[in-house]
Amino acid sequence: SQQGEEDPQALSIQEGENATMNCSYKTSINNLQWYRQNSGRGLVHLILIRSNEREKHSGRLRVTLDTSKKSSSLLITASRAADTASYFCATAISGGGADGLTFGKGTHLIIQP
Amino acid sequence: DADVTQTPRNRITKTGKRIMLECSQTKGHDRMYWYRQDPGLGLRLIYYSFDVKDINKGEISDGYSVSRQAQAKFSLSLESAIPNQTALYFCATSDPSVGAGNTIYFGEGSWLTVV
């Protein structure tokens, strides 16, 4: 079963605007990761935030984690056409083994030029 | 060259045929995975392997089998393909070390169509 659920399922914004997508999960986690998938391609790791961290930055990406609400958000600032992709959150469940990384269904982001 | 290489990248096969998807990696990771992706369903884990002698079923292993031929090679077989196995298949590896947090590295995917 899928642990993480992204919201919204789809998002369309103008180039230059900020894009925010959210992820909710159900059980205690060791860390939460965000991945990007360009159409028909493999997923690429973007950023990892540990359960004891509240915010993390990487370039134009900002991730927050609220373990009390079991939620995370991914903010992409100053969006570009090349950011058009699907974004997935994945949670590493506390005590989980190789199958402890569970993916949500993704948010499909479209950046309008 | 890609760290995780899948072959073939595209395949159309007939119902009832046996098909093998191959995966090789140069990342030196012990952990390898096969995922399946269907539109609207996200990624689902088929099989995973901690090392050459350790194979485990994932969420949707029925109708599939795997072989870990070496640390770097992990193949997925559909013994008798059926149309609802039409999907995009991903091989992946991961680094379970504390620093990496089990970050997963994906191949480019294999599109399989069963007609």
mmCIF file with all atom_site columns, N, CA, C and O in Angstrom, chain A residues 1-2 31 33 35 37 40-45 48 50 88 92 97-101 103-105, chain B residues 31 33 35 37 40-43 45 48 50 59 90 98-104 106-108 111:
data_model
loop_
_atom_site.group_PDB
_atom_site.id
_atom_site.type_symbol
_atom_site.label_atom_id
_atom_site.label_alt_id
_atom_site.label_comp_id
_atom_site.label_asym_id
_atom_site.label_entity_id
_atom_site.label_seq_id
_atom_site.pdbx_PDB_ins_code
_atom_site.Cartn_x
_atom_site.Cartn_y
_atom_site.Cartn_z
_atom_site.occupancy
_atom_site.B_iso_or_equiv
_atom_site.pdbx_formal_charge
_atom_site.auth_seq_id
_atom_site.auth_comp_id
_atom_site.auth_asym_id
_atom_site.auth_atom_id
_atom_site.pdbx_PDB_model_num
ATOM 1   N N  . SER A 1 1   ? 0.849  -1.190 0.000   1.00 0.00 ? 1   SER A N  1
ATOM 2   C CA . SER A 1 1   ? 0.000  0.000  0.000   1.00 0.00 ? 1   SER A CA 1
ATOM 3   C C  . SER A 1 1   ? 0.878  1.230  0.000   1.00 0.00 ? 1   SER A C  1
ATOM 4   O O  . SER A 1 1   ? 2.031  1.192  0.437   1.00 0.00 ? 1   SER A O  1
ATOM 5   N N  . GLN A 1 2   ? 0.360  2.359  -0.531  1.00 0.00 ? 2   GLN A N  1
ATOM 6   C CA . GLN A 1 2   ? 1.165  3.552  -0.652  1.00 0.00 ? 2   GLN A CA 1
ATOM 7   C C  . GLN A 1 2   ? 1.068  4.382  0.606   1.00 0.00 ? 2   GLN A C  1
ATOM 8   O O  . GLN A 1 2   ? -0.011 4.709  1.084   1.00 0.00 ? 2   GLN A O  1
ATOM 9   N N  . ASN A 1 31  ? 13.043 9.307  7.057   1.00 0.00 ? 31  ASN A N  1
ATOM 10  C CA . ASN A 1 31  ? 13.261 10.458 6.198   1.00 0.00 ? 31  ASN A CA 1
ATOM 11  C C  . ASN A 1 31  ? 12.203 10.491 5.113   1.00 0.00 ? 31  ASN A C  1
ATOM 12  O O  . ASN A 1 31  ? 11.445 9.527  4.927   1.00 0.00 ? 31  ASN A O  1
ATOM 13  N N  . GLN A 1 33  ? 11.755 11.784 0.981   1.00 0.00 ? 33  GLN A N  1
ATOM 14  C CA . GLN A 1 33  ? 12.524 12.180 -0.194  1.00 0.00 ? 33  GLN A CA 1
ATOM 15  C C  . GLN A 1 33  ? 11.574 12.640 -1.294  1.00 0.00 ? 33  GLN A C  1
ATOM 16  O O  . GLN A 1 33  ? 10.445 12.151 -1.396  1.00 0.00 ? 33  GLN A O  1
ATOM 17  N N  . TYR A 1 35  ? 11.323 13.111 -5.517  1.00 0.00 ? 35  TYR A N  1
ATOM 18  C CA . TYR A 1 35  ? 11.894 12.687 -6.797  1.00 0.00 ? 35  TYR A CA 1
ATOM 19  C C  . TYR A 1 35  ? 11.145 13.388 -7.919  1.00 0.00 ? 35  TYR A C  1
ATOM 20  O O  . TYR A 1 35  ? 9.961  13.727 -7.789  1.00 0.00 ? 35  TYR A O  1
ATOM 21  N N  . GLN A 1 37  ? 10.218 13.074 -12.157 1.00 0.00 ? 37  GLN A N  1
ATOM 22  C CA . GLN A 1 37  ? 10.176 12.186 -13.314 1.00 0.00 ? 37  GLN A CA 1
ATOM 23  C C  . GLN A 1 37  ? 9.733  12.977 -14.532 1.00 0.00 ? 37  GLN A C  1
ATOM 24  O O  . GLN A 1 37  ? 8.602  13.480 -14.576 1.00 0.00 ? 37  GLN A O  1
ATOM 25  N N  . GLY A 1 40  ? 7.935  9.637  -19.134 1.00 0.00 ? 40  GLY A N  1
ATOM 26  C CA . GLY A 1 40  ? 8.457  8.379  -19.649 1.00 0.00 ? 40  GLY A CA 1
ATOM 27  C C  . GLY A 1 40  ? 9.881  8.056  -19.267 1.00 0.00 ? 40  GLY A C  1
ATOM 28  O O  . GLY A 1 40  ? 10.455 7.097  -19.789 1.00 0.00 ? 40  GLY A O  1
ATOM 29  N N  . ARG A 1 41  ? 10.447 8.832  -18.370 1.00 0.00 ? 41  ARG A N  1
ATOM 30  C CA . ARG A 1 41  ? 11.840 8.600  -17.982 1.00 0.00 ? 41  ARG A CA 1
ATOM 31  C C  . ARG A 1 41  ? 11.929 8.069  -16.555 1.00 0.00 ? 41  ARG A C  1
ATOM 32  O O  . ARG A 1 41  ? 10.939 7.963  -15.841 1.00 0.00 ? 41  ARG A O  1
ATOM 33  N N  . GLY A 1 42  ? 13.130 7.740  -16.123 1.00 0.00 ? 42  GLY A N  1
ATOM 34  C CA . GLY A 1 42  ? 13.314 7.286  -14.761 1.00 0.00 ? 42  GLY A CA 1
ATOM 35  C C  . GLY A 1 42  ? 13.197 8.410  -13.749 1.00 0.00 ? 42  GLY A C  1
ATOM 36  O O  . GLY A 1 42  ? 13.340 9.580  -14.084 1.00 0.00 ? 42  GLY A O  1
ATOM 37  N N  . LEU A 1 43  ? 12.913 8.049  -12.516 1.00 0.00 ? 43  LEU A N  1
ATOM 38  C CA . LEU A 1 43  ? 12.813 9.051  -11.452 1.00 0.00 ? 43  LEU A CA 1
ATOM 39  C C  . LEU A 1 43  ? 14.216 9.476  -11.032 1.00 0.00 ? 43  LEU A C  1
ATOM 40  O O  . LEU A 1 43  ? 15.138 8.652  -10.975 1.00 0.00 ? 43  LEU A O  1
ATOM 41  N N  . VAL A 1 44  ? 14.332 10.740 -10.705 1.00 0.00 ? 44  VAL A N  1
ATOM 42  C CA . VAL A 1 44  ? 15.610 11.298 -10.286 1.00 0.00 ? 44  VAL A CA 1
ATOM 43  C C  . VAL A 1 44  ? 15.450 11.891 -8.893  1.00 0.00 ? 44  VAL A C  1
ATOM 44  O O  . VAL A 1 44  ? 14.517 12.655 -8.635  1.00 0.00 ? 44  VAL A O  1
ATOM 45  N N  . HIS A 1 45  ? 16.361 11.537 -8.004  1.00 0.00 ? 45  HIS A N  1
ATOM 46  C CA . HIS A 1 45  ? 16.314 12.034 -6.636  1.00 0.00 ? 45  HIS A CA 1
ATOM 47  C C  . HIS A 1 45  ? 16.605 13.522 -6.595  1.00 0.00 ? 45  HIS A C  1
ATOM 48  O O  . HIS A 1 45  ? 17.560 14.000 -7.217  1.00 0.00 ? 45  HIS A O  1
ATOM 49  N N  . LEU A 1 48  ? 16.451 15.057 0.132   1.00 0.00 ? 48  LEU A N  1
ATOM 50  C CA . LEU A 1 48  ? 16.078 14.199 1.257   1.00 0.00 ? 48  LEU A CA 1
ATOM 51  C C  . LEU A 1 48  ? 16.019 15.057 2.500   1.00 0.00 ? 48  LEU A C  1
ATOM 52  O O  . LEU A 1 48  ? 16.906 15.890 2.732   1.00 0.00 ? 48  LEU A O  1
ATOM 53  N N  . ARG A 1 50  ? 15.439 14.605 6.725   1.00 0.00 ? 50  ARG A N  1
ATOM 54  C CA . ARG A 1 50  ? 15.363 13.624 7.795   1.00 0.00 ? 50  ARG A CA 1
ATOM 55  C C  . ARG A 1 50  ? 14.264 13.998 8.770   1.00 0.00 ? 50  ARG A C  1
ATOM 56  O O  . ARG A 1 50  ? 13.846 15.158 8.856   1.00 0.00 ? 50  ARG A O  1
ATOM 57  N N  . PHE A 1 88  ? 7.313  13.168 -7.097  1.00 0.00 ? 88  PHE A N  1
ATOM 58  C CA . PHE A 1 88  ? 6.877  12.119 -6.175  1.00 0.00 ? 88  PHE A CA 1
ATOM 59  C C  . PHE A 1 88  ? 7.548  12.306 -4.824  1.00 0.00 ? 88  PHE A C  1
ATOM 60  O O  . PHE A 1 88  ? 8.743  12.600 -4.751  1.00 0.00 ? 88  PHE A O  1
ATOM 61  N N  . ALA A 1 92  ? 10.758 6.864  3.856   1.00 0.00 ? 92  ALA A N  1
ATOM 62  C CA . ALA A 1 92  ? 11.515 5.747  4.421   1.00 0.00 ? 92  ALA A CA 1
ATOM 63  C C  . ALA A 1 92  ? 10.947 5.513  5.805   1.00 0.00 ? 92  ALA A C  1
ATOM 64  O O  . ALA A 1 92  ? 11.130 6.320  6.714   1.00 0.00 ? 92  ALA A O  1
ATOM 65  N N  . GLY A 1 97  ? 12.865 -2.016 5.899   1.00 0.00 ? 97  GLY A N  1
ATOM 66  C CA . GLY A 1 97  ? 14.004 -2.600 5.190   1.00 0.00 ? 97  GLY A CA 1
ATOM 67  C C  . GLY A 1 97  ? 14.062 -2.095 3.775   1.00 0.00 ? 97  GLY A C  1
ATOM 68  O O  . GLY A 1 97  ? 13.773 -0.938 3.505   1.00 0.00 ? 97  GLY A O  1
ATOM 69  N N  . ALA A 1 98  ? 14.405 -2.970 2.857   1.00 0.00 ? 98  ALA A N  1
ATOM 70  C CA . ALA A 1 98  ? 14.533 -2.539 1.470   1.00 0.00 ? 98  ALA A CA 1
ATOM 71  C C  . ALA A 1 98  ? 13.211 -2.045 0.909   1.00 0.00 ? 98  ALA A C  1
ATOM 72  O O  . ALA A 1 98  ? 13.191 -1.227 0.015   1.00 0.00 ? 98  ALA A O  1
ATOM 73  N N  . ASP A 1 99  ? 12.124 -2.553 1.435   1.00 0.00 ? 99  ASP A N  1
ATOM 74  C CA . ASP A 1 99  ? 10.835 -2.075 0.929   1.00 0.00 ? 99  ASP A CA 1
ATOM 75  C C  . ASP A 1 99  ? 10.304 -0.939 1.765   1.00 0.00 ? 99  ASP A C  1
ATOM 76  O O  . ASP A 1 99  ? 9.140  -0.611 1.728   1.00 0.00 ? 99  ASP A O  1
ATOM 77  N N  . GLY A 1 100 ? 11.150 -0.344 2.570   1.00 0.00 ? 100 GLY A N  1
ATOM 78  C CA . GLY A 1 100 ? 10.686 0.731  3.438   1.00 0.00 ? 100 GLY A CA 1
ATOM 79  C C  . GLY A 1 100 ? 10.574 2.064  2.758   1.00 0.00 ? 100 GLY A C  1
ATOM 80  O O  . GLY A 1 100 ? 10.180 3.032  3.375   1.00 0.00 ? 100 GLY A O  1
ATOM 81  N N  . LEU A 1 101 ? 10.941 2.160  1.473   1.00 0.00 ? 101 LEU A N  1
ATOM 82  C CA . LEU A 1 101 ? 10.806 3.407  0.727   1.00 0.00 ? 101 LEU A CA 1
ATOM 83  C C  . LEU A 1 101 ? 9.570  3.268  -0.137  1.00 0.00 ? 101 LEU A C  1
ATOM 84  O O  . LEU A 1 101 ? 9.538  2.477  -1.069  1.00 0.00 ? 101 LEU A O  1
ATOM 85  N N  . PHE A 1 103 ? 6.448  5.086  -2.416  1.00 0.00 ? 103 PHE A N  1
ATOM 86  C CA . PHE A 1 103 ? 6.185  6.251  -3.250  1.00 0.00 ? 103 PHE A CA 1
ATOM 87  C C  . PHE A 1 103 ? 4.704  6.595  -3.294  1.00 0.00 ? 103 PHE A C  1
ATOM 88  O O  . PHE A 1 103 ? 3.842  5.721  -3.272  1.00 0.00 ? 103 PHE A O  1
ATOM 89  N N  . GLY A 1 104 ? 4.431  7.899  -3.410  1.00 0.00 ? 104 GLY A N  1
ATOM 90  C CA . GLY A 1 104 ? 3.075  8.345  -3.673  1.00 0.00 ? 104 GLY A CA 1
ATOM 91  C C  . GLY A 1 104 ? 2.781  8.268  -5.153  1.00 0.00 ? 104 GLY A C  1
ATOM 92  O O  . GLY A 1 104 ? 3.578  7.764  -5.941  1.00 0.00 ? 104 GLY A O  1
ATOM 93  N N  . LYS A 1 105 ? 1.616  8.783  -5.545  1.00 0.00 ? 105 LYS A N  1
ATOM 94  C CA . LYS A 1 105 ? 1.184  8.716  -6.938  1.00 0.00 ? 105 LYS A CA 1
ATOM 95  C C  . LYS A 1 105 ? 1.664  9.899  -7.760  1.00 0.00 ? 105 LYS A C  1
ATOM 96  O O  . LYS A 1 105 ? 1.539  9.908  -8.977  1.00 0.00 ? 105 LYS A O  1
ATOM 97  N N  . ARG B 2 31  ? 21.728 -3.417 -2.899  1.00 0.00 ? 31  ARG B N  1
ATOM 98  C CA . ARG B 2 31  ? 20.272 -3.457 -2.989  1.00 0.00 ? 31  ARG B CA 1
ATOM 99  C C  . ARG B 2 31  ? 19.804 -3.113 -4.397  1.00 0.00 ? 31  ARG B C  1
ATOM 100 O O  . ARG B 2 31  ? 20.196 -2.099 -4.953  1.00 0.00 ? 31  ARG B O  1
ATOM 101 N N  . TYR B 2 33  ? 16.119 -3.335 -7.083  1.00 0.00 ? 33  TYR B N  1
ATOM 102 C CA . TYR B 2 33  ? 14.658 -3.387 -7.058  1.00 0.00 ? 33  TYR B CA 1
ATOM 103 C C  . TYR B 2 33  ? 14.114 -3.461 -8.477  1.00 0.00 ? 33  TYR B C  1
ATOM 104 O O  . TYR B 2 33  ? 14.740 -2.988 -9.419  1.00 0.00 ? 33  TYR B O  1
ATOM 105 N N  . TYR B 2 35  ? 10.426 -2.112 -10.040 1.00 0.00 ? 35  TYR B N  1
ATOM 106 C CA . TYR B 2 35  ? 9.153  -1.431 -9.830  1.00 0.00 ? 35  TYR B CA 1
ATOM 107 C C  . TYR B 2 35  ? 8.356  -1.457 -11.120 1.00 0.00 ? 35  TYR B C  1
ATOM 108 O O  . TYR B 2 35  ? 8.900  -1.525 -12.219 1.00 0.00 ? 35  TYR B O  1
ATOM 109 N N  . GLN B 2 37  ? 5.250  0.879  -13.029 1.00 0.00 ? 37  GLN B N  1
ATOM 110 C CA . GLN B 2 37  ? 4.504  2.119  -12.976 1.00 0.00 ? 37  GLN B CA 1
ATOM 111 C C  . GLN B 2 37  ? 3.342  2.071  -13.953 1.00 0.00 ? 37  GLN B C  1
ATOM 112 O O  . GLN B 2 37  ? 3.527  1.816  -15.143 1.00 0.00 ? 37  GLN B O  1
ATOM 113 N N  . GLY B 2 40  ? -1.591 6.842  -12.934 1.00 0.00 ? 40  GLY B N  1
ATOM 114 C CA . GLY B 2 40  ? -2.503 7.049  -11.819 1.00 0.00 ? 40  GLY B CA 1
ATOM 115 C C  . GLY B 2 40  ? -2.267 6.152  -10.612 1.00 0.00 ? 40  GLY B C  1
ATOM 116 O O  . GLY B 2 40  ? -2.903 6.342  -9.581  1.00 0.00 ? 40  GLY B O  1
ATOM 117 N N  . LEU B 2 41  ? -1.355 5.194  -10.741 1.00 0.00 ? 41  LEU B N  1
ATOM 118 C CA . LEU B 2 41  ? -1.119 4.279  -9.620  1.00 0.00 ? 41  LEU B CA 1
ATOM 119 C C  . LEU B 2 41  ? 0.257  4.453  -9.012  1.00 0.00 ? 41  LEU B C  1
ATOM 120 O O  . LEU B 2 41  ? 0.609  3.761  -8.076  1.00 0.00 ? 41  LEU B O  1
ATOM 121 N N  . GLY B 2 42  ? 1.040  5.325  -9.542  1.00 0.00 ? 42  GLY B N  1
ATOM 122 C CA . GLY B 2 42  ? 2.362  5.524  -8.984  1.00 0.00 ? 42  GLY B CA 1
ATOM 123 C C  . GLY B 2 42  ? 3.255  4.317  -9.209  1.00 0.00 ? 42  GLY B C  1
ATOM 124 O O  . GLY B 2 42  ? 3.051  3.519  -10.131 1.00 0.00 ? 42  GLY B O  1
ATOM 125 N N  . LEU B 2 43  ? 4.230  4.170  -8.345  1.00 0.00 ? 43  LEU B N  1
ATOM 126 C CA . LEU B 2 43  ? 5.186  3.081  -8.441  1.00 0.00 ? 43  LEU B CA 1
ATOM 127 C C  . LEU B 2 43  ? 4.823  1.968  -7.475  1.00 0.00 ? 43  LEU B C  1
ATOM 128 O O  . LEU B 2 43  ? 4.530  2.239  -6.308  1.00 0.00 ? 43  LEU B O  1
ATOM 129 N N  . LEU B 2 45  ? 6.194  -1.855 -6.007  1.00 0.00 ? 45  LEU B N  1
ATOM 130 C CA . LEU B 2 45  ? 7.374  -2.695 -5.907  1.00 0.00 ? 45  LEU B CA 1
ATOM 131 C C  . LEU B 2 45  ? 7.030  -4.134 -6.277  1.00 0.00 ? 45  LEU B C  1
ATOM 132 O O  . LEU B 2 45  ? 6.089  -4.711 -5.716  1.00 0.00 ? 45  LEU B O  1
ATOM 133 N N  . TYR B 2 48  ? 12.539 -7.214 -4.660  1.00 0.00 ? 48  TYR B N  1
ATOM 134 C CA . TYR B 2 48  ? 13.759 -6.531 -4.275  1.00 0.00 ? 48  TYR B CA 1
ATOM 135 C C  . TYR B 2 48  ? 14.766 -7.542 -3.770  1.00 0.00 ? 48  TYR B C  1
ATOM 136 O O  . TYR B 2 48  ? 14.415 -8.662 -3.359  1.00 0.00 ? 48  TYR B O  1
ATOM 137 N N  . PHE B 2 50  ? 18.481 -7.816 -1.452  1.00 0.00 ? 50  PHE B N  1
ATOM 138 C CA . PHE B 2 50  ? 19.519 -7.214 -0.628  1.00 0.00 ? 50  PHE B CA 1
ATOM 139 C C  . PHE B 2 50  ? 20.913 -7.560 -1.139  1.00 0.00 ? 50  PHE B C  1
ATOM 140 O O  . PHE B 2 50  ? 21.840 -6.764 -1.024  1.00 0.00 ? 50  PHE B O  1
ATOM 141 N N  . GLU B 2 59  ? 5.171  -5.791 -3.350  1.00 0.00 ? 59  GLU B N  1
ATOM 142 C CA . GLU B 2 59  ? 3.714  -5.633 -3.257  1.00 0.00 ? 59  GLU B CA 1
ATOM 143 C C  . GLU B 2 59  ? 2.957  -6.434 -4.312  1.00 0.00 ? 59  GLU B C  1
ATOM 144 O O  . GLU B 2 59  ? 1.858  -6.926 -4.060  1.00 0.00 ? 59  GLU B O  1
ATOM 145 N N  . PHE B 2 90  ? 10.699 -0.294 -14.014 1.00 0.00 ? 90  PHE B N  1
ATOM 146 C CA . PHE B 2 90  ? 11.942 0.349  -13.604 1.00 0.00 ? 90  PHE B CA 1
ATOM 147 C C  . PHE B 2 90  ? 12.771 -0.589 -12.751 1.00 0.00 ? 90  PHE B C  1
ATOM 148 O O  . PHE B 2 90  ? 12.268 -1.219 -11.816 1.00 0.00 ? 90  PHE B O  1
ATOM 149 N N  . VAL B 2 98  ? 23.525 5.295  6.361   1.00 0.00 ? 98  VAL B N  1
ATOM 150 C CA . VAL B 2 98  ? 22.844 6.329  7.127   1.00 0.00 ? 98  VAL B CA 1
ATOM 151 C C  . VAL B 2 98  ? 22.883 7.663  6.381   1.00 0.00 ? 98  VAL B C  1
ATOM 152 O O  . VAL B 2 98  ? 21.903 8.378  6.302   1.00 0.00 ? 98  VAL B O  1
ATOM 153 N N  . GLY B 2 99  ? 24.021 7.964  5.804   1.00 0.00 ? 99  GLY B N  1
ATOM 154 C CA . GLY B 2 99  ? 24.147 9.241  5.109   1.00 0.00 ? 99  GLY B CA 1
ATOM 155 C C  . GLY B 2 99  ? 23.250 9.360  3.905   1.00 0.00 ? 99  GLY B C  1
ATOM 156 O O  . GLY B 2 99  ? 22.691 10.417 3.623   1.00 0.00 ? 99  GLY B O  1
ATOM 157 N N  . ALA B 2 100 ? 23.072 8.249  3.191   1.00 0.00 ? 100 ALA B N  1
ATOM 158 C CA . ALA B 2 100 ? 22.285 8.289  1.952   1.00 0.00 ? 100 ALA B CA 1
ATOM 159 C C  . ALA B 2 100 ? 20.799 8.130  2.217   1.00 0.00 ? 100 ALA B C  1
ATOM 160 O O  . ALA B 2 100 ? 19.980 8.465  1.360   1.00 0.00 ? 100 ALA B O  1
ATOM 161 N N  . GLY B 2 101 ? 20.439 7.584  3.360   1.00 0.00 ? 101 GLY B N  1
ATOM 162 C CA . GLY B 2 101 ? 19.031 7.475  3.703   1.00 0.00 ? 101 GLY B CA 1
ATOM 163 C C  . GLY B 2 101 ? 18.239 6.583  2.775   1.00 0.00 ? 101 GLY B C  1
ATOM 164 O O  . GLY B 2 101 ? 17.037 6.761  2.602   1.00 0.00 ? 101 GLY B O  1
ATOM 165 N N  . ASN B 2 102 ? 18.911 5.594  2.170   1.00 0.00 ? 102 ASN B N  1
ATOM 166 C CA . ASN B 2 102 ? 18.264 4.682  1.223   1.00 0.00 ? 102 ASN B CA 1
ATOM 167 C C  . ASN B 2 102 ? 17.766 5.411  -0.019  1.00 0.00 ? 102 ASN B C  1
ATOM 168 O O  . ASN B 2 102 ? 16.710 5.093  -0.574  1.00 0.00 ? 102 ASN B O  1
ATOM 169 N N  . THR B 2 103 ? 18.490 6.405  -0.464  1.00 0.00 ? 103 THR B N  1
ATOM 170 C CA . THR B 2 103 ? 18.186 7.074  -1.735  1.00 0.00 ? 103 THR B CA 1
ATOM 171 C C  . THR B 2 103 ? 18.196 6.052  -2.851  1.00 0.00 ? 103 THR B C  1
ATOM 172 O O  . THR B 2 103 ? 19.077 5.193  -2.920  1.00 0.00 ? 103 THR B O  1
ATOM 173 N N  . ILE B 2 104 ? 17.203 6.136  -3.719  1.00 0.00 ? 104 ILE B N  1
ATOM 174 C CA . ILE B 2 104 ? 17.050 5.175  -4.803  1.00 0.00 ? 104 ILE B CA 1
ATOM 175 C C  . ILE B 2 104 ? 17.487 5.789  -6.127  1.00 0.00 ? 104 ILE B C  1
ATOM 176 O O  . ILE B 2 104 ? 17.188 6.944  -6.427  1.00 0.00 ? 104 ILE B O  1
ATOM 177 N N  . PHE B 2 106 ? 17.299 5.192  -10.179 1.00 0.00 ? 106 PHE B N  1
ATOM 178 C CA . PHE B 2 106 ? 16.477 4.474  -11.152 1.00 0.00 ? 106 PHE B CA 1
ATOM 179 C C  . PHE B 2 106 ? 17.146 4.370  -12.512 1.00 0.00 ? 106 PHE B C  1
ATOM 180 O O  . PHE B 2 106 ? 17.905 5.260  -12.928 1.00 0.00 ? 106 PHE B O  1
ATOM 181 N N  . GLY B 2 107 ? 16.820 3.275  -13.206 1.00 0.00 ? 107 GLY B N  1
ATOM 182 C CA . GLY B 2 107 ? 17.136 3.191  -14.614 1.00 0.00 ? 107 GLY B CA 1
ATOM 183 C C  . GLY B 2 107 ? 16.143 4.026  -15.413 1.00 0.00 ? 107 GLY B C  1
ATOM 184 O O  . GLY B 2 107 ? 15.230 4.636  -14.856 1.00 0.00 ? 107 GLY B O  1
ATOM 185 N N  . GLU B 2 108 ? 16.295 4.021  -16.725 1.00 0.00 ? 108 GLU B N  1
ATOM 186 C CA . GLU B 2 108 ? 15.465 4.838  -17.589 1.00 0.00 ? 108 GLU B CA 1
ATOM 187 C C  . GLU B 2 108 ? 14.111 4.197  -17.893 1.00 0.00 ? 108 GLU B C  1
ATOM 188 O O  . GLU B 2 108 ? 13.258 4.823  -18.495 1.00 0.00 ? 108 GLU B O  1
ATOM 189 N N  . TRP B 2 111 ? 9.583  0.036  -21.417 1.00 0.00 ? 111 TRP B N  1
ATOM 190 C CA . TRP B 2 111 ? 8.171  0.024  -21.778 1.00 0.00 ? 111 TRP B CA 1
ATOM 191 C C  . TRP B 2 111 ? 7.823  -1.359 -22.302 1.00 0.00 ? 111 TRP B C  1
ATOM 192 O O  . TRP B 2 111 ? 8.410  -1.825 -23.272 1.00 0.00 ? 111 TRP B O  1
#
